[in-house]
mmCIF file of C-alpha atoms in Angstrom:
data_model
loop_
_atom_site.group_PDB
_atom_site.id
_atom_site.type_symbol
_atom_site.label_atom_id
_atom_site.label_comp_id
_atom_site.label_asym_id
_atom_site.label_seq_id
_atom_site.Cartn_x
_atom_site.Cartn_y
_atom_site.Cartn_z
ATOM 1 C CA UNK A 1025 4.175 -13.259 -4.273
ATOM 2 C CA UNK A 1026 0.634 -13.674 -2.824
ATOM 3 C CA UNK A 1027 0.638 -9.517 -2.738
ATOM 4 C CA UNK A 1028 1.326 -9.609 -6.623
ATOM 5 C CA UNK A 1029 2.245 -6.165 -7.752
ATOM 6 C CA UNK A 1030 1.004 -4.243 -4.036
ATOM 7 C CA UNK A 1031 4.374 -3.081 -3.029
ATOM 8 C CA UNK A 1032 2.860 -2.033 0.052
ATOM 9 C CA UNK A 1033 0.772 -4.990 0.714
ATOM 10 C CA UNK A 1034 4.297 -6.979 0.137
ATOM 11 C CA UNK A 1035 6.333 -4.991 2.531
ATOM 12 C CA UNK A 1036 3.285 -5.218 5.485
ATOM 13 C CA UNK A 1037 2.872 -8.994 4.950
ATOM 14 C CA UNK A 1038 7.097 -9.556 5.427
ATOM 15 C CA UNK A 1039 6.686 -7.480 8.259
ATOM 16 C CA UNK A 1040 3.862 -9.859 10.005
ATOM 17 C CA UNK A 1041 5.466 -12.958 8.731
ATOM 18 C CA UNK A 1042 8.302 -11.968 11.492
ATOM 19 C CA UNK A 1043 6.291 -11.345 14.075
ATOM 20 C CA UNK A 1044 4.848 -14.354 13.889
ATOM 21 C CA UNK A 1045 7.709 -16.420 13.552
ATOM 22 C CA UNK A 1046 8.245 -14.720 16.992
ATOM 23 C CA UNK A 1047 4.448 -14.903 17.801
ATOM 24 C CA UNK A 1048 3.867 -11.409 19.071
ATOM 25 C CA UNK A 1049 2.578 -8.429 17.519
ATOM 26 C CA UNK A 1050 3.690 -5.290 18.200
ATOM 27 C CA UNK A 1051 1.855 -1.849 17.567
ATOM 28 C CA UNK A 1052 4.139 -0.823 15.097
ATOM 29 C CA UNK A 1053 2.950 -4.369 12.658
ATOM 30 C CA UNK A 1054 -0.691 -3.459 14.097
ATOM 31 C CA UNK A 1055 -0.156 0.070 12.735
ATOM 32 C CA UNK A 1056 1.600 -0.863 9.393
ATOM 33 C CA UNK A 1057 -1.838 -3.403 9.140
ATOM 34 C CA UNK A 1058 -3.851 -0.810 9.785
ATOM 35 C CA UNK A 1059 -2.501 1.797 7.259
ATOM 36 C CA UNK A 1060 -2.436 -0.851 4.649
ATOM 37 C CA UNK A 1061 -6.225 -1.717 5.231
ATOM 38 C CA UNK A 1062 -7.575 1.956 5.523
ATOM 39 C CA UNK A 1063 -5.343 3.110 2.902
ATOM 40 C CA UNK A 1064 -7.226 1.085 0.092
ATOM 41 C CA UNK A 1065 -10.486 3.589 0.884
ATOM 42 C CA UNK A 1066 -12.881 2.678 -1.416
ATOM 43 C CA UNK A 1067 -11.368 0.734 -3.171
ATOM 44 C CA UNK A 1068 -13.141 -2.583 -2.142
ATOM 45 C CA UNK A 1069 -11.525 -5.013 -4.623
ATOM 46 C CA UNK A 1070 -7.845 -3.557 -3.118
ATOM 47 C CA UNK A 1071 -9.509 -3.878 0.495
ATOM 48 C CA UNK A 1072 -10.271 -7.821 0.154
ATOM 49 C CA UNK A 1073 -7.069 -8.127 -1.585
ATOM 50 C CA UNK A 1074 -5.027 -6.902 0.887
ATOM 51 C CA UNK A 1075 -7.321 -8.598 3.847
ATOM 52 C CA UNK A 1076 -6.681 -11.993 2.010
ATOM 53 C CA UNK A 1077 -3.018 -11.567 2.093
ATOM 54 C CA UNK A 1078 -2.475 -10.636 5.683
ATOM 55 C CA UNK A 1079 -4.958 -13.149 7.000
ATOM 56 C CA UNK A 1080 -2.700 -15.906 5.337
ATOM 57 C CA UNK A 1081 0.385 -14.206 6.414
ATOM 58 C CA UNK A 1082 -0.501 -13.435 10.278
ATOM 59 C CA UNK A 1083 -1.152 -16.953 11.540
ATOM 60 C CA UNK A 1084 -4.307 -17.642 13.659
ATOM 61 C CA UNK A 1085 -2.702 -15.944 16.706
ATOM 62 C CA UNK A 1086 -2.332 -12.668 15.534
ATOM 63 C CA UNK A 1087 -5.349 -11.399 14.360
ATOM 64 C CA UNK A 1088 -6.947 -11.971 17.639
ATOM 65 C CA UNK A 1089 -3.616 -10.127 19.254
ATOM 66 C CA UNK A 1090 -5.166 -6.835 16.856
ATOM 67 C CA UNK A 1091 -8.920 -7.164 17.722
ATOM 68 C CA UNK A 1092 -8.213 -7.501 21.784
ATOM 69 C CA UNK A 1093 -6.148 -4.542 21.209
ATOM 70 C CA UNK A 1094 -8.278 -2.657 19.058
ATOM 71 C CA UNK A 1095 -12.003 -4.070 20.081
ATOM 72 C CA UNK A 1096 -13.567 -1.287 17.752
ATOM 73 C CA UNK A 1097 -10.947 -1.240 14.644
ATOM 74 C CA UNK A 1098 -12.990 -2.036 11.437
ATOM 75 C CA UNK A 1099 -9.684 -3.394 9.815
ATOM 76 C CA UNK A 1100 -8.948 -5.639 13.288
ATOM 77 C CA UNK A 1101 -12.580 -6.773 13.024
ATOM 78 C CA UNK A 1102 -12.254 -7.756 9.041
ATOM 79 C CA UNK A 1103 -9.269 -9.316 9.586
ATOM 80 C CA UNK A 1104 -9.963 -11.396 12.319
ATOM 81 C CA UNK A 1105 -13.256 -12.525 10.507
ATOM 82 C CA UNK A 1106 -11.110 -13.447 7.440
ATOM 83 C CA UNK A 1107 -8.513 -15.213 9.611
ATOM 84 C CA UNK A 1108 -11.303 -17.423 10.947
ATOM 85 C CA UNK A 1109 -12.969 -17.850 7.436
ATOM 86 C CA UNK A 1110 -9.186 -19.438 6.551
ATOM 87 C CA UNK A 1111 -8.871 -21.475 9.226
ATOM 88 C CA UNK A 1112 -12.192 -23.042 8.837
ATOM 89 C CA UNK A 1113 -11.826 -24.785 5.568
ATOM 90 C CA UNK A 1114 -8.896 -26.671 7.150
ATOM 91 C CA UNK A 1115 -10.100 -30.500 8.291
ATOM 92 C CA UNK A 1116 -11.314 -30.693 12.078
ATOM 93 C CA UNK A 1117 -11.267 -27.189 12.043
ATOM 94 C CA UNK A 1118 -12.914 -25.558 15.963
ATOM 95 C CA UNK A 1119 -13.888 -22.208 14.333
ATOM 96 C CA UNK A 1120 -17.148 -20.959 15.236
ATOM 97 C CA UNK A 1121 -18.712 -19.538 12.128
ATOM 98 C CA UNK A 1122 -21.203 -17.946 13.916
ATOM 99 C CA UNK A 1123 -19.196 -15.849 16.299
ATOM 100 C CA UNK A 1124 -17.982 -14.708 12.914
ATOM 101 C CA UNK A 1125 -20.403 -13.437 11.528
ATOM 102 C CA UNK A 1126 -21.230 -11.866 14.096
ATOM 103 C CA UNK A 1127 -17.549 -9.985 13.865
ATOM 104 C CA UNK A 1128 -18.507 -9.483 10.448
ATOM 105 C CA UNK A 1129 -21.818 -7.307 11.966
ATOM 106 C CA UNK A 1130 -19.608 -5.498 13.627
ATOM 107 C CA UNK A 1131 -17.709 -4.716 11.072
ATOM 108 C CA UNK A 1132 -20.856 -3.545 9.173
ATOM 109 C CA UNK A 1133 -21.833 -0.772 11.529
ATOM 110 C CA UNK A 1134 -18.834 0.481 11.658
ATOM 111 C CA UNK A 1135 -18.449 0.986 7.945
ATOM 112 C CA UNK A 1136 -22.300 0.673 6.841
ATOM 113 C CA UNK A 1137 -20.958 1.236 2.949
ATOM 114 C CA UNK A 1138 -17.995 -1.547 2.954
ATOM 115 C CA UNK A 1139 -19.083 -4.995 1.224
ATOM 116 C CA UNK A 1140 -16.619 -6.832 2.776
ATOM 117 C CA UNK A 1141 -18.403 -7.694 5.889
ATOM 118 C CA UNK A 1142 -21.369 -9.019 3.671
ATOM 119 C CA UNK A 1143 -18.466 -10.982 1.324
ATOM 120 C CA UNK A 1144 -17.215 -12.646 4.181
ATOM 121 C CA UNK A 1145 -20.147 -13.197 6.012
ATOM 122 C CA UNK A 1146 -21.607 -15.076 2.718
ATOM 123 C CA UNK A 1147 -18.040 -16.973 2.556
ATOM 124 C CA UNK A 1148 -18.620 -18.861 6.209
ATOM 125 C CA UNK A 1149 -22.513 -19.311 4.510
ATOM 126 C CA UNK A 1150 -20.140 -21.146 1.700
ATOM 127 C CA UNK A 1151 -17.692 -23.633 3.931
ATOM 128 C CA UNK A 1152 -21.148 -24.359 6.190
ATOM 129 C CA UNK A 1153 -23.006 -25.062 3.146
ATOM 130 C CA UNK A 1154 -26.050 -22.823 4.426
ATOM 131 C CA UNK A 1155 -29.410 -22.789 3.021
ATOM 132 C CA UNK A 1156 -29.262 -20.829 -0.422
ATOM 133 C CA UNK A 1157 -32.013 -18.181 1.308
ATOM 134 C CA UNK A 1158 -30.092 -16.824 3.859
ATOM 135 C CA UNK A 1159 -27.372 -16.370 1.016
ATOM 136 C CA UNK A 1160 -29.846 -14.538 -1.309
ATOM 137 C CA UNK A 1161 -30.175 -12.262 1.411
ATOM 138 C CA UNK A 1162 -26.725 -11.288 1.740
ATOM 139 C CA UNK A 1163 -26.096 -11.310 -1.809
ATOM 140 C CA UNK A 1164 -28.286 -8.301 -2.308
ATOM 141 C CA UNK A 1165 -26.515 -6.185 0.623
ATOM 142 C CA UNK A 1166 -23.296 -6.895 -1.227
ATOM 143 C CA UNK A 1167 -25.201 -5.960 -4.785
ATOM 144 C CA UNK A 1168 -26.006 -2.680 -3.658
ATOM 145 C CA UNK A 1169 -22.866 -1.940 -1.989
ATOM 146 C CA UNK A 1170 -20.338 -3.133 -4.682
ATOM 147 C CA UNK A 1171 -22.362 -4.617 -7.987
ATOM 148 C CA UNK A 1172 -18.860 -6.100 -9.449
ATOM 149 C CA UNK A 1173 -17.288 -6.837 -5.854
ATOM 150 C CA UNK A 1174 -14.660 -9.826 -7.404
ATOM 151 C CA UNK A 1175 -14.732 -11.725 -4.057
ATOM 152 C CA UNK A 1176 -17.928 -11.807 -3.554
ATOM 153 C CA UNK A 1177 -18.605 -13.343 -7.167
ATOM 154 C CA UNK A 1178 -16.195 -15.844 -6.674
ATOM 155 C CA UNK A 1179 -17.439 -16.816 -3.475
ATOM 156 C CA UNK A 1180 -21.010 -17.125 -4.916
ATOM 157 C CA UNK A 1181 -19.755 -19.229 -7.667
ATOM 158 C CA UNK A 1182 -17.983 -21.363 -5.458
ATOM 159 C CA UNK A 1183 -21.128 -22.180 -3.257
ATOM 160 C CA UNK A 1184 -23.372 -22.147 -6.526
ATOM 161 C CA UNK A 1185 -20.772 -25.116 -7.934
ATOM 162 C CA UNK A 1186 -22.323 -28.609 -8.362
ATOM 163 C CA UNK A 1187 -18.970 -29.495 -6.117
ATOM 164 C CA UNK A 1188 -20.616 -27.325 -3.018
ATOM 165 C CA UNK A 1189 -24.337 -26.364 -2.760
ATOM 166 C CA UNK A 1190 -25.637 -25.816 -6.179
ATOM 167 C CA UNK A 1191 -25.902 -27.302 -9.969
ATOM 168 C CA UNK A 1192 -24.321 -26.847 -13.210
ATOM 169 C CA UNK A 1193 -27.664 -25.170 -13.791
ATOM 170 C CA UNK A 1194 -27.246 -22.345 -11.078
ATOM 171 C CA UNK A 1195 -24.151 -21.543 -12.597
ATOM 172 C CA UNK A 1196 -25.307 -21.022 -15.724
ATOM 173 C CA UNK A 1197 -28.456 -18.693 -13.963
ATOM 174 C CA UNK A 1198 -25.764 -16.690 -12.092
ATOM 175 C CA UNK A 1199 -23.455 -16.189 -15.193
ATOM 176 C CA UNK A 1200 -26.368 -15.010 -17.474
ATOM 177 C CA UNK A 1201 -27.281 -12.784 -14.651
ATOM 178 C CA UNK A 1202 -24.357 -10.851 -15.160
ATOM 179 C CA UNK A 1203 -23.128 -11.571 -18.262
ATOM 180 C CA UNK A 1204 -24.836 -8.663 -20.515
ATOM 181 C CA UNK A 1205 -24.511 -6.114 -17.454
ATOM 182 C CA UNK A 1206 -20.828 -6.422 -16.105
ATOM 183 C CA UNK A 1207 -18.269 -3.774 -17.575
ATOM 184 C CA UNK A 1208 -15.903 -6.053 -19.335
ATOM 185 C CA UNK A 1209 -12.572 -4.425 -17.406
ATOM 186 C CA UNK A 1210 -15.324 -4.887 -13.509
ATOM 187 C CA UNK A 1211 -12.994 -6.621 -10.720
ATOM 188 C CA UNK A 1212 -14.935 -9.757 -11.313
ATOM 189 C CA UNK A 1213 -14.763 -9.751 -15.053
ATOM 190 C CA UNK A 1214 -12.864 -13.263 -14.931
ATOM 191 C CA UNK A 1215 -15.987 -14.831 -13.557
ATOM 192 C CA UNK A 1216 -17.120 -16.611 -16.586
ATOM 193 C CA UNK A 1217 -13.218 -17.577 -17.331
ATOM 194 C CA UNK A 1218 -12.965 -18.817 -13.805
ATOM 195 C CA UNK A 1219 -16.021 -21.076 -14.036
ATOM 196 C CA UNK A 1220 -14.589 -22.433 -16.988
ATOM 197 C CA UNK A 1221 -11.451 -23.560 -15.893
ATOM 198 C CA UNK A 1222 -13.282 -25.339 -13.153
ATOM 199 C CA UNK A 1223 -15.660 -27.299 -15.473
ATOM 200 C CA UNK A 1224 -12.295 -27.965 -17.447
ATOM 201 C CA UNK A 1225 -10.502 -29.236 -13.639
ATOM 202 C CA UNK A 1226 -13.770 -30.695 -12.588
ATOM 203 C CA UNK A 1227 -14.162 -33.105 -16.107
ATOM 204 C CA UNK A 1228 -10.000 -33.543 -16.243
ATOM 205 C CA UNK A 1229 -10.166 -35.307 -12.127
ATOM 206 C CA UNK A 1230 -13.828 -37.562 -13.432
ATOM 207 C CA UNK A 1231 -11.372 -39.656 -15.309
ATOM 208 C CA UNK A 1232 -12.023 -42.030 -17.992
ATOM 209 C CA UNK A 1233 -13.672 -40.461 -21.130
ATOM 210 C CA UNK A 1234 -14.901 -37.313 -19.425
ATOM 211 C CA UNK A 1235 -11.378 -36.379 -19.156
ATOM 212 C CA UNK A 1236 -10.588 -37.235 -22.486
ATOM 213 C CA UNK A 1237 -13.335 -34.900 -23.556
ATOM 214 C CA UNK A 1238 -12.467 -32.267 -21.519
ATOM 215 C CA UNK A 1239 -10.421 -30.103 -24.404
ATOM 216 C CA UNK A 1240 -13.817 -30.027 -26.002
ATOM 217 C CA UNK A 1241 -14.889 -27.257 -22.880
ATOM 218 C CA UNK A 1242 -12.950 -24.690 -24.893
ATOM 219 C CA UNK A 1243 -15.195 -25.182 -28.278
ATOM 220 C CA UNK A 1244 -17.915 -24.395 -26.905
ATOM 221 C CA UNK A 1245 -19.243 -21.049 -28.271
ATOM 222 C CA UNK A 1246 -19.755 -19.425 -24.925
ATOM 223 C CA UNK A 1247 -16.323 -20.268 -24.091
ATOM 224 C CA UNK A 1248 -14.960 -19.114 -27.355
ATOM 225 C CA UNK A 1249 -16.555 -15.955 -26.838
ATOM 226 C CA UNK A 1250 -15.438 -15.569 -23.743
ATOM 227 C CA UNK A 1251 -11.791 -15.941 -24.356
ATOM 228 C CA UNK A 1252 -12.371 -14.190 -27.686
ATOM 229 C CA UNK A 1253 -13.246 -11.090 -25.382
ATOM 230 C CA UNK A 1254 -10.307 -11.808 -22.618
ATOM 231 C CA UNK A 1255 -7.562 -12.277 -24.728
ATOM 232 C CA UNK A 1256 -8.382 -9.601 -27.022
ATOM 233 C CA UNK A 1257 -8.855 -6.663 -24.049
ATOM 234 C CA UNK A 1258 -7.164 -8.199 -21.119
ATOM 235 C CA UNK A 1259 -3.703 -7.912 -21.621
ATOM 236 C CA UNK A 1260 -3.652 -4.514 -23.041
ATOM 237 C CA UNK A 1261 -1.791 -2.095 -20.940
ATOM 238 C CA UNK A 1262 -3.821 -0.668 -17.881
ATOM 239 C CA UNK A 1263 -6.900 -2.650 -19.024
ATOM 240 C CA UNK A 1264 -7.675 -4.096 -16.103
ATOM 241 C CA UNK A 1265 -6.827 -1.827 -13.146
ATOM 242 C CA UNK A 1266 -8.649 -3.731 -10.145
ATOM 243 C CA UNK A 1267 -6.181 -4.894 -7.410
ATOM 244 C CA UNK A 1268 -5.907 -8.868 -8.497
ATOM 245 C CA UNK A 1269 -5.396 -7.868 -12.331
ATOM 246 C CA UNK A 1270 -2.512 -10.186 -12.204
ATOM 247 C CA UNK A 1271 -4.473 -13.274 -10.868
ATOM 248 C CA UNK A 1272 -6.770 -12.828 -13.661
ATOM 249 C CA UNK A 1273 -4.150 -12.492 -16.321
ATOM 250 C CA UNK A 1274 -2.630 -16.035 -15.151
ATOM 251 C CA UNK A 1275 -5.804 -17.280 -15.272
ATOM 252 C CA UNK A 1276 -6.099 -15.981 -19.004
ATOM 253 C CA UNK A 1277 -2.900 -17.971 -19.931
ATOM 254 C CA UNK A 1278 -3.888 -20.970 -18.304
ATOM 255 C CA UNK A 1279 -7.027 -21.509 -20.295
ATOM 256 C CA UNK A 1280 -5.787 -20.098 -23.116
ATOM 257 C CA UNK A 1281 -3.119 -22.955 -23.460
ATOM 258 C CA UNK A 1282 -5.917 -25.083 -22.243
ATOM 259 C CA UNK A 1283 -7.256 -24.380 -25.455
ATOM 260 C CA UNK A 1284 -4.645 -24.775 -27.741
ATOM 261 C CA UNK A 1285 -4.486 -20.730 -28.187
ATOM 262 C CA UNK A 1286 -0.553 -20.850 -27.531
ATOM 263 C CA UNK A 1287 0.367 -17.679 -29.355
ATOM 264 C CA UNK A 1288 -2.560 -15.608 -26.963
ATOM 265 C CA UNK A 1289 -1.227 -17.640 -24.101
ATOM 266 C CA UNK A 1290 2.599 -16.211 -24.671
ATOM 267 C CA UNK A 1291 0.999 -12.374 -25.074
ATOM 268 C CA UNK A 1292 -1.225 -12.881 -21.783
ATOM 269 C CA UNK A 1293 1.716 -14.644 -19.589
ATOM 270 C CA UNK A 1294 4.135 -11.647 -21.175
ATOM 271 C CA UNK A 1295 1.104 -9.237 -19.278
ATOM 272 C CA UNK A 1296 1.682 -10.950 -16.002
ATOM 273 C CA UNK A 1297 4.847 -9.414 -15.340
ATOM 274 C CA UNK A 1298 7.051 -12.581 -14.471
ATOM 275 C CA UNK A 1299 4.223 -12.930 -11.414
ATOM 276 C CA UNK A 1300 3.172 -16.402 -10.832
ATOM 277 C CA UNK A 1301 -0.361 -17.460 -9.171
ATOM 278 C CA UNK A 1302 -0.702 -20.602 -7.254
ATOM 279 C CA UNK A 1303 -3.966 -21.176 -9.008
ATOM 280 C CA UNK A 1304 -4.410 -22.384 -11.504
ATOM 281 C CA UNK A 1305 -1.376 -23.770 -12.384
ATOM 282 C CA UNK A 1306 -1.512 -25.743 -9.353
ATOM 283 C CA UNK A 1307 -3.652 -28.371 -10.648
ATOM 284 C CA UNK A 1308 -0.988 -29.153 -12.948
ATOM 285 C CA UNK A 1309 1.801 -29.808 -10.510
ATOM 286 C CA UNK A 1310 4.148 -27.125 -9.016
ATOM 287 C CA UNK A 1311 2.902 -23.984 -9.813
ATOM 288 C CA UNK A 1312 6.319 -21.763 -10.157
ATOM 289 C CA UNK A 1313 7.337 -25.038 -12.446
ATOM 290 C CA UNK A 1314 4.108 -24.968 -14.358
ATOM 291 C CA UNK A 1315 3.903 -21.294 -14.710
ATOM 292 C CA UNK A 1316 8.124 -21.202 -15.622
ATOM 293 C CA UNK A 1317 8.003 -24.006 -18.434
ATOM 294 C CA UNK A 1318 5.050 -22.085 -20.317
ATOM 295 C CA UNK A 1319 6.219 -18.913 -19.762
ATOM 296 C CA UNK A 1320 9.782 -19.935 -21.810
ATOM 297 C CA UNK A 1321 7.886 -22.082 -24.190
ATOM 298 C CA UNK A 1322 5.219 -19.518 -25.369
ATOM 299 C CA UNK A 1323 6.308 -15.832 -23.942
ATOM 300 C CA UNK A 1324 9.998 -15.603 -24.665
ATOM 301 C CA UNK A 1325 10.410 -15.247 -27.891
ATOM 302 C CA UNK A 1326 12.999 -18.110 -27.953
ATOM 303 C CA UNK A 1327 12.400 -20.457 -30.495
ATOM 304 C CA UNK A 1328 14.041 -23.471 -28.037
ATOM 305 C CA UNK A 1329 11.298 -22.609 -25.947
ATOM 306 C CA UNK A 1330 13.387 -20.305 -23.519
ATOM 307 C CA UNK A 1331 16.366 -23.054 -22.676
ATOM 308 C CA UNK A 1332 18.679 -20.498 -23.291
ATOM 309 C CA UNK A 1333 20.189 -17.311 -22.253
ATOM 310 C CA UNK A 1334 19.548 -15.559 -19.145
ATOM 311 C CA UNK A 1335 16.603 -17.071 -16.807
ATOM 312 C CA UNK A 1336 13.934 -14.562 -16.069
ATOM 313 C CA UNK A 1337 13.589 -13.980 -12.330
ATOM 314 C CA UNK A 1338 10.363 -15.701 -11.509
ATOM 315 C CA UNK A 1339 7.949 -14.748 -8.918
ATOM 316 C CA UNK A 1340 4.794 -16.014 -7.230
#
């Protein structure tokens, strides 16, 4: 369920999945959209969240159905901008980048104290591969809008990645940057755990005896630490309270059996509430499968590894 727990996120995005399956929006979606947007307030972490999952949902039709309806809706502008950012990561993609960040100005004026504009605005700086400068620059609007804005950081570590624009090196500069300062239950306290699990992916695809080696990521004191921390606080009841808890609790289980931690993995996949994430069990084959045969293998309690008895009802 891309909305994990959002009830209300899940009911809006089944909503706009009909419509466009019949490829028209009526006001009654573009209200529902609306509510669900404006409804998060402040909460900027729910905001993106819920922006994410609609602009996957609506198709690229539909958000431009909302904006030339609603020229001056904040939410129409986002989503739009977000729908574009989607669709132009996909090959031979005809989205003008520019034209969105201009939508994403826009969007700024109307709602000077929102970071999403600036999040997704330094996303299309990401899939262009922009000069690092003009990214500084909208790294600090974000900063002083939302210092722990999880989006944001992932999109920075994303462009930062010696796969995109950056080094090793300038991930290391941006997770020491952050490191001493970020509450440890912030929306983008699964920074460090994220960037691991990509240097784990990243050595596992090199092949040869990089892959071999690639168990050794997890000794590592800084990534000891870090799961040390994660596994001890994360899966604690209302811990983490940010809108994408659940993404960040698979994400816990998945390097946690990555490291051989099994009996941490089981508590951390019993926190995720039977809610499956694409990523990042998706670099291990079918995700549902993935996350299914760990979950009865370390979080039943079944000492055949879950083969028996009822099935749990699995989600995604």
């Amino acid at each position: 369920m891309p909305e994990l727990d959002d009830v209300t996120l899940g009911r809006v995005r089944r909503r706009v999945e009909t419509c466009w399956s019949r490829g028209s929006l009526d006001t009654a979606v573009m209200a529902l959209m609306a509510d669900a947007i404006n409804d998060a307030g402040e909460d900027w972490d729910r905001k993106a969240h819920r922006l994410g999952v609609l602009a996957g949902s609506a198709g690229r039709s539909l958000p431009g159905i909302w904006r030339q309806h609603s020229p001056k809706d904040h939410g129409a502008l986002l989503l739009h901008a977000w729908s574009d950012l989607l669709h132009a990561r996909q090959q031979d993609s005809a989205v003008d980048l520019h034209a969105t960040r201009e939508t994403c100005r826009l969007a700024a004026e109307l709602q000077p104290a929102d970071p999403t504009p600036w999040t997704v605005h330094l996303a299309t700086l990401r899939v262009e591969q922009r000069p690092s400068t003009e990214l500084a620059a909208i790294w600090r609007e974000i900063k002083a809008r939302d210092p722990w804005n999880r989006e944001a950081h992932l999109q920075a570590l994303g462009y930062l990645s010696p796969d995109e624009c950056g080094s090793s090196a300038l991930v290391l500069d941006l997770l020491d940057g952050v490191r001493s300062l970020m509450p440890p239950d912030a929306p983008a306290a699964g920074l460090e755990l994220t960037s691991l699990v990509l240097s784990h992916q990243r050595a596992v695809a090199e092949g040869g005896m990089t892959a071999l080696g690639a168990g050794e990521i997890w000794r590592r004191p800084d990534a000891a630490r870090a799961l040390d921390q994660a596994a001890h606080y994360w899966p604690g009841p209302g811990f983490l309270r940010h809108a994408t808890a659940l993404a960040d609790l698979n994400l816990l289980a998945y390097a946690l059996i990555k490291a051989g931690r099994t009996t941490e993995a089981g508590t951390a996949l019993r926190a995720t509430q039977g809610v499956a994430t694409v990523w990042p069990w998706s670099m291990d084959g079918d995700p549902l499968e993935r996350y299914a045969h760990f979950h009865g293998r370390y979080a039943s309690g079944d000492p055949d590894g879950g083969s028996g008895g009822r099935a749990p009802s699995w989600r995604r």
